XYZ file of C-alpha atoms in Angstrom:
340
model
C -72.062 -177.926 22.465
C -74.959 -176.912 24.252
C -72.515 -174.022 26.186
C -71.252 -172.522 23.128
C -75.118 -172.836 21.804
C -75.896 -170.764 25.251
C -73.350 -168.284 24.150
C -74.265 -167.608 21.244
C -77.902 -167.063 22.369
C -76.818 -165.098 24.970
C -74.870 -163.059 22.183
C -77.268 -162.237 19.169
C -79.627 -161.328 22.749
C -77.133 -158.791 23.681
C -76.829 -156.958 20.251
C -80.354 -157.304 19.391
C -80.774 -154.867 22.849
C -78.297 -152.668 21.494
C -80.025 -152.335 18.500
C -83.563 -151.610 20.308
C -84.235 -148.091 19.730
C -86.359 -147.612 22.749
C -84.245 -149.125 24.729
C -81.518 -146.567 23.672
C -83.502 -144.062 24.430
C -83.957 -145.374 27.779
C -79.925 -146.006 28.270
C -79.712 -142.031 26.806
C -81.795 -141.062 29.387
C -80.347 -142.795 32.319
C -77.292 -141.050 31.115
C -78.216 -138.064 30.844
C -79.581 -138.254 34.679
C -76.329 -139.228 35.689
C -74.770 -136.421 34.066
C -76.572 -133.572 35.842
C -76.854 -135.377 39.307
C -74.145 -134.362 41.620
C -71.868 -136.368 43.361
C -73.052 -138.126 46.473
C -70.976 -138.123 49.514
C -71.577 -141.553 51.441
C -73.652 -141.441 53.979
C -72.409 -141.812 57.413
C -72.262 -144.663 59.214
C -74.181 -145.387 62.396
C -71.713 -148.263 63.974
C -69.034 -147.886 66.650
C -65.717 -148.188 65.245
C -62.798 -148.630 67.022
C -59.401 -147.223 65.740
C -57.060 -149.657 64.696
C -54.481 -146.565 65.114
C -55.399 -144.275 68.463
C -58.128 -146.844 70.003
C -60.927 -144.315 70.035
C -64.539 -145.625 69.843
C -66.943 -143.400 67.417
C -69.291 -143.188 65.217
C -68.951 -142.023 61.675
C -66.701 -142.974 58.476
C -62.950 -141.239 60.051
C -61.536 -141.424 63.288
C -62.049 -137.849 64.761
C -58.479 -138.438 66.582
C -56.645 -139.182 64.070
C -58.186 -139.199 60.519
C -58.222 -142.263 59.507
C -60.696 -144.413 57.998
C -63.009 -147.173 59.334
C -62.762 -149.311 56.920
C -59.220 -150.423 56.360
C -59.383 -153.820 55.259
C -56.293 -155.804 54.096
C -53.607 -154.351 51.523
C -55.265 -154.881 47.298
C -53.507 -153.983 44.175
C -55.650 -151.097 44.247
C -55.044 -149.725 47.361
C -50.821 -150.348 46.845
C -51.115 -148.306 43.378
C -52.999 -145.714 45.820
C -50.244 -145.662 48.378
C -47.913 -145.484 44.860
C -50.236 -142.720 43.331
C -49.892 -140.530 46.825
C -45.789 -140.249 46.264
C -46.610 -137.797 43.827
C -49.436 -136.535 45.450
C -52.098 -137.774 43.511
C -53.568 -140.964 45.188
C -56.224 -138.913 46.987
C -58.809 -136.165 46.316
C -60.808 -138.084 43.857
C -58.401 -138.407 40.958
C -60.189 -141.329 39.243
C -63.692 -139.629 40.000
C -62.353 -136.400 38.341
C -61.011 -137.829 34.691
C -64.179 -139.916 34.982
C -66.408 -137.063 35.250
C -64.134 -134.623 32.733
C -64.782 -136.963 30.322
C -68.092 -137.661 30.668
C -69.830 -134.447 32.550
C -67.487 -132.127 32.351
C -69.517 -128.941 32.397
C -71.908 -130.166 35.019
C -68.637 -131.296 37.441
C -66.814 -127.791 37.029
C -69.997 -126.158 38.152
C -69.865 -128.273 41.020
C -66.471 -127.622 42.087
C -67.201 -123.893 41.952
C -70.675 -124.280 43.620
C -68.576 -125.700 46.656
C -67.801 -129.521 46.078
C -64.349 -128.585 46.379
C -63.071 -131.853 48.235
C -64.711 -134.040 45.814
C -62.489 -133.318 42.899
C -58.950 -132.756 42.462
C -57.576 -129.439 42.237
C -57.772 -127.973 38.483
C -54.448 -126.130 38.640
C -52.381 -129.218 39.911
C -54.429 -131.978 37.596
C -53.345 -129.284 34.584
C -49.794 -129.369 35.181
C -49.633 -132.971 35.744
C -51.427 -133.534 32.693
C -49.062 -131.513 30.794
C -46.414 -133.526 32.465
C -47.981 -136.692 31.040
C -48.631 -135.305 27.663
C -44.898 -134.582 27.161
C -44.186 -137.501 28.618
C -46.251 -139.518 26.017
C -45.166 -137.397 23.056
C -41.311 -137.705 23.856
C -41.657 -141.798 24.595
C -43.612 -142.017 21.168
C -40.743 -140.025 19.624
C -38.344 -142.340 20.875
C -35.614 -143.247 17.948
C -34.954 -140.058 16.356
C -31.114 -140.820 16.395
C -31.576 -144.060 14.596
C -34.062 -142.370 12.395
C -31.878 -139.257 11.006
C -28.664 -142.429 10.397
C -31.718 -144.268 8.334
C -31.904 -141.050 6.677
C -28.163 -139.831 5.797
C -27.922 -143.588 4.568
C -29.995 -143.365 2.025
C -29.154 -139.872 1.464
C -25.264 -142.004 0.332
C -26.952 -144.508 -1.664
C -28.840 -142.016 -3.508
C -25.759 -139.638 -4.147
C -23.326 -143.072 -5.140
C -26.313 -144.398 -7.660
C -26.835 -140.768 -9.708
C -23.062 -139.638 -9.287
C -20.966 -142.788 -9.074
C -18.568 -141.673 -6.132
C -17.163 -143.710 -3.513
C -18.167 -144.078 -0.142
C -16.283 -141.659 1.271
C -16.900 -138.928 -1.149
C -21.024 -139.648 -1.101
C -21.016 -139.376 2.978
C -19.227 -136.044 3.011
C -21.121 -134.526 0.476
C -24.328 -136.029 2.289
C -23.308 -134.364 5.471
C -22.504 -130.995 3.652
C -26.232 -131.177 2.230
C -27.524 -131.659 5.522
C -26.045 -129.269 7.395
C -26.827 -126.790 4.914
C -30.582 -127.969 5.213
C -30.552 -127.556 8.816
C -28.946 -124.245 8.883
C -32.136 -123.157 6.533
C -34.444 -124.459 8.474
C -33.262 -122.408 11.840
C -32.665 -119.408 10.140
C -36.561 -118.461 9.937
C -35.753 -115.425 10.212
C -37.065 -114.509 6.571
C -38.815 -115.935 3.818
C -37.290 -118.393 1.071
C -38.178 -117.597 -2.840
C -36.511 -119.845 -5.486
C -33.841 -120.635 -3.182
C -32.811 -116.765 -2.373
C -33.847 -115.083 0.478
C -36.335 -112.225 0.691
C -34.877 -109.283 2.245
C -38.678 -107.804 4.001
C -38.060 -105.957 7.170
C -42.023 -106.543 8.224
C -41.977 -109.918 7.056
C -38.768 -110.876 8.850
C -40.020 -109.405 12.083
C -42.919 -110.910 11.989
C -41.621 -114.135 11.500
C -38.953 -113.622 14.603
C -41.882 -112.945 16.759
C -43.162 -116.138 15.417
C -39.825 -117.492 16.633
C -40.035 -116.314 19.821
C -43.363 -117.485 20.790
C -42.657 -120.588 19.219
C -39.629 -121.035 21.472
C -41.575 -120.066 24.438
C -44.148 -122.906 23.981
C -41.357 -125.309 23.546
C -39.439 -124.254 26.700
C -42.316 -123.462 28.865
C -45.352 -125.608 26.947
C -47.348 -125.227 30.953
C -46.840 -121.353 31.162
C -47.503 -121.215 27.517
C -51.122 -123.060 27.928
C -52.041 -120.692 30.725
C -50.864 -117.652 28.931
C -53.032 -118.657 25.997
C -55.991 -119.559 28.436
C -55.350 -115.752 30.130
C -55.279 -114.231 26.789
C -58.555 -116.013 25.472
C -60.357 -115.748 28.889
C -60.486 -112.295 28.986
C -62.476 -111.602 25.609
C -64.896 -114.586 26.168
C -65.614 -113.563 29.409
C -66.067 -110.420 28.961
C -68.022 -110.133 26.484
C -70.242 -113.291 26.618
C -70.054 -115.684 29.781
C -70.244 -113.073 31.797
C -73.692 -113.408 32.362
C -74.143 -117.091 31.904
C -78.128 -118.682 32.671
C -76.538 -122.023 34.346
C -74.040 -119.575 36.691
C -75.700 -117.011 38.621
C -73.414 -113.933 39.244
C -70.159 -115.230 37.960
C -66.599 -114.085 38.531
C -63.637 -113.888 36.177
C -61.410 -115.993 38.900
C -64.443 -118.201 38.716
C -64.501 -118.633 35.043
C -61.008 -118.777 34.424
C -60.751 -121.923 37.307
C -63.351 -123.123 34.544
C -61.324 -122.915 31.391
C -58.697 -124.382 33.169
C -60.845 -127.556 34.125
C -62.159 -127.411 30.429
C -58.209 -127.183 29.565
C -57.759 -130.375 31.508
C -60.700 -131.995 29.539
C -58.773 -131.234 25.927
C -55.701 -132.872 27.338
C -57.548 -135.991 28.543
C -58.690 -136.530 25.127
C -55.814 -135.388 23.239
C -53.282 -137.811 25.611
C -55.859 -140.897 24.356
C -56.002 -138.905 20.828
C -52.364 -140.253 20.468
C -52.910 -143.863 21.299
C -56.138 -143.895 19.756
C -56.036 -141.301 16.737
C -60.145 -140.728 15.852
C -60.227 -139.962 19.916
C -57.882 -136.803 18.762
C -61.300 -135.251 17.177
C -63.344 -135.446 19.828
C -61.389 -133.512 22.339
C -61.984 -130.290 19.980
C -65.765 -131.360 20.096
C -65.559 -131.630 24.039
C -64.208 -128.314 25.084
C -67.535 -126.790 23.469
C -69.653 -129.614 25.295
C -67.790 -128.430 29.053
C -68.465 -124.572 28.009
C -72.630 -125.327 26.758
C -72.851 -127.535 30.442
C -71.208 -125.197 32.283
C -72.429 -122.152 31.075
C -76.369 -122.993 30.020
C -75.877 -121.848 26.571
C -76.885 -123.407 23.196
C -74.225 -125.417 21.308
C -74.408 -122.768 18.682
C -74.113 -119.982 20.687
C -71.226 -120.941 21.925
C -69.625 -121.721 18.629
C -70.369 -118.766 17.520
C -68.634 -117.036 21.263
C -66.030 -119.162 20.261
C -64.843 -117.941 16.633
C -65.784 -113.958 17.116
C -62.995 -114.845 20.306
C -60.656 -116.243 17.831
C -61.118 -113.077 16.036
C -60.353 -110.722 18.501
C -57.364 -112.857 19.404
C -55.634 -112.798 16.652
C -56.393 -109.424 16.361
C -54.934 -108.924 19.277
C -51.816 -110.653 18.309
C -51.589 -109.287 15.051
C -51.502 -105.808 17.293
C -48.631 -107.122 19.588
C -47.140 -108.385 15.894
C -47.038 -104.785 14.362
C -45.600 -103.132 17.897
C -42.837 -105.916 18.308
C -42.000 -104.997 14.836
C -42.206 -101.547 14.853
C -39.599 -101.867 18.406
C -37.292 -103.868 16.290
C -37.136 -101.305 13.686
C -36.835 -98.772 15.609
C -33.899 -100.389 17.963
C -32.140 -101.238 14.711
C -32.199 -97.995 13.451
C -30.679 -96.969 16.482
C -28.014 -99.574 16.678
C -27.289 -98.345 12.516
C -27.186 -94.356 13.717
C -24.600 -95.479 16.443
């Protein structure tokens, strides 16, 4: 009794600290610090080691012989899923420190990495396609049961036909299947616009949907080469015309700033991948690529909203552009494939 009394105590403490505002303030603060402090290599260490591999004495944290470290220690769960991990390649280069530190200080770690930390943090270009990997990999195992899901569907698609018409089994599943294929058959031919059933015969508006199409397709195929294509295409404008001259990032390159959007890439996908197991997390990881860009870059949050939608606007005048010209070439191809 007097345990669970203790608890309890313990408890209503705990909350009533949370609840202390200047205590908050204090926690806010602490956290902030930690944000904008770099990482801190260990010191090293003064002993003589001797290598449980070559047999050389030093002094330090790594055999200078072979590499490998002085403290080895006996085999954990941790340092198996390591030794797992380093199969594919990522068991090493501070993996764990680098989703920590996307998700948390994103901004300040990128401007790390690119102010020379470099062996810190993983690499941005292979942590993007692995994430992309896992993404997929989430998505597809969460879609898992479309089979049994389109059967669930044609079923009652037969019940519904026998109730209203009366027909037999037989009759309801083959009309059934006739309506379905005939739905899916209108849903891949987007290559015009629908209008009381009958289709629209617009030249503009059909090529303009096919080029819809065809990027669509090439996100699906290729969703990795996609993402960077998009992070090329929306680099170039923002850059250009704003982070260019950044107060946080004296002197900085495209190459330099485009490594950065990929990083800041990497920090959407983080969020998004936990956006699908945990849905409100989904919002934030919109909210976080503009909290990477104001750390990184030294800007105001505002400012770099507003950076943010005059890029959308170029963009998509730029792709209304490439629109218009892949229309105009499909035109003009057809009209030579009529005049031949």
């Amino acid at each position: 009794m007097l345990s669970l009394q203790r608890q309890t105590i313990i408890i209503m403490y705990r909350i009533e600290y949370l609840f202390d505002k200047e205590r908050r303030k204090m926690w806010y603060r602490a956290f902030r610090m930690w944000q904008r402090r770099p990482h801190e290599v260990k010191p090293l260490s003064e002993n003589q080691h001797a290598c449980a591999s070559c047999g050389t004495l030093y002094q330090g944290n790594y055999c200078p012989r072979c590499g490998q470290s002085a403290v080895v220690g006996r085999f954990s769960f941790k340092k198996a899923l390591l030794l797992f991990l380093d199969v594919w390649g990522i068991g090493n280069r501070g993996m764990f420190r680098s989703i920590r530190d996307l998700m948390f200080r994103p901004g300040y770690m990128i401007h790390d990495y690119l102010g020379g930390m470099q062996s810190a943090y993983f690499p941005p270009f292979k942590m993007f396609f692995l994430l992309t990997a896992l993404s997929l990999l989430i998505e597809h195992g969460v879609d898992f049961g479309v089979e049994e899901k389109e059967a669930d569907a044609k079923q009652n698609l037969v019940e519904t036909i026998k109730e209203k018409k009366g027909l037999s089994d037989a009759k309801a599943d083959s009309i059934a299947s006739l309506l379905q294929e005939k739905i899916a058959e209108k849903e891949s031919d987007d290559s015009g616009v629908y209008k009381n059933g009958k289709k629209v015969d617009n030249q503009y508006v059909n090529d303009g949907l096919s080029f819809m199409k065809f990027m669509n397709g090439l996100r699906k195929k290729n969703p990795a080469i996609f993402s960077l294509f998009t992070l090329l295409l929306v680099s170039v404008p923002l850059y250009f015309l704003f982070f260019r001259r950044s107060p946080a990032v004296q002197d900085l390159r495209y190459s330099e700033f485009f490594v950065a959007l990929v990083y800041v890439s990497n920090v959407y996908t983080l969020y998004a991948i936990i956006g699908k197991l945990i849905w409100p997390v989904s919002i934030i990881a919109y909210w976080m690529v503009f909290v990477a860009l104001k750390q990184f870059s030294g800007f105001t949050k505002r400012r770099v909203l507003a950076y943010f939608a005059l890029t959308f606007v170029a963009v998509l005048l730029a792709l209304i552009f490439v629109g218009v010209v892949f229309s105009l070439c499909a035109g003009l191809l057809s009209n030579l494939k009529t005049a031949a």
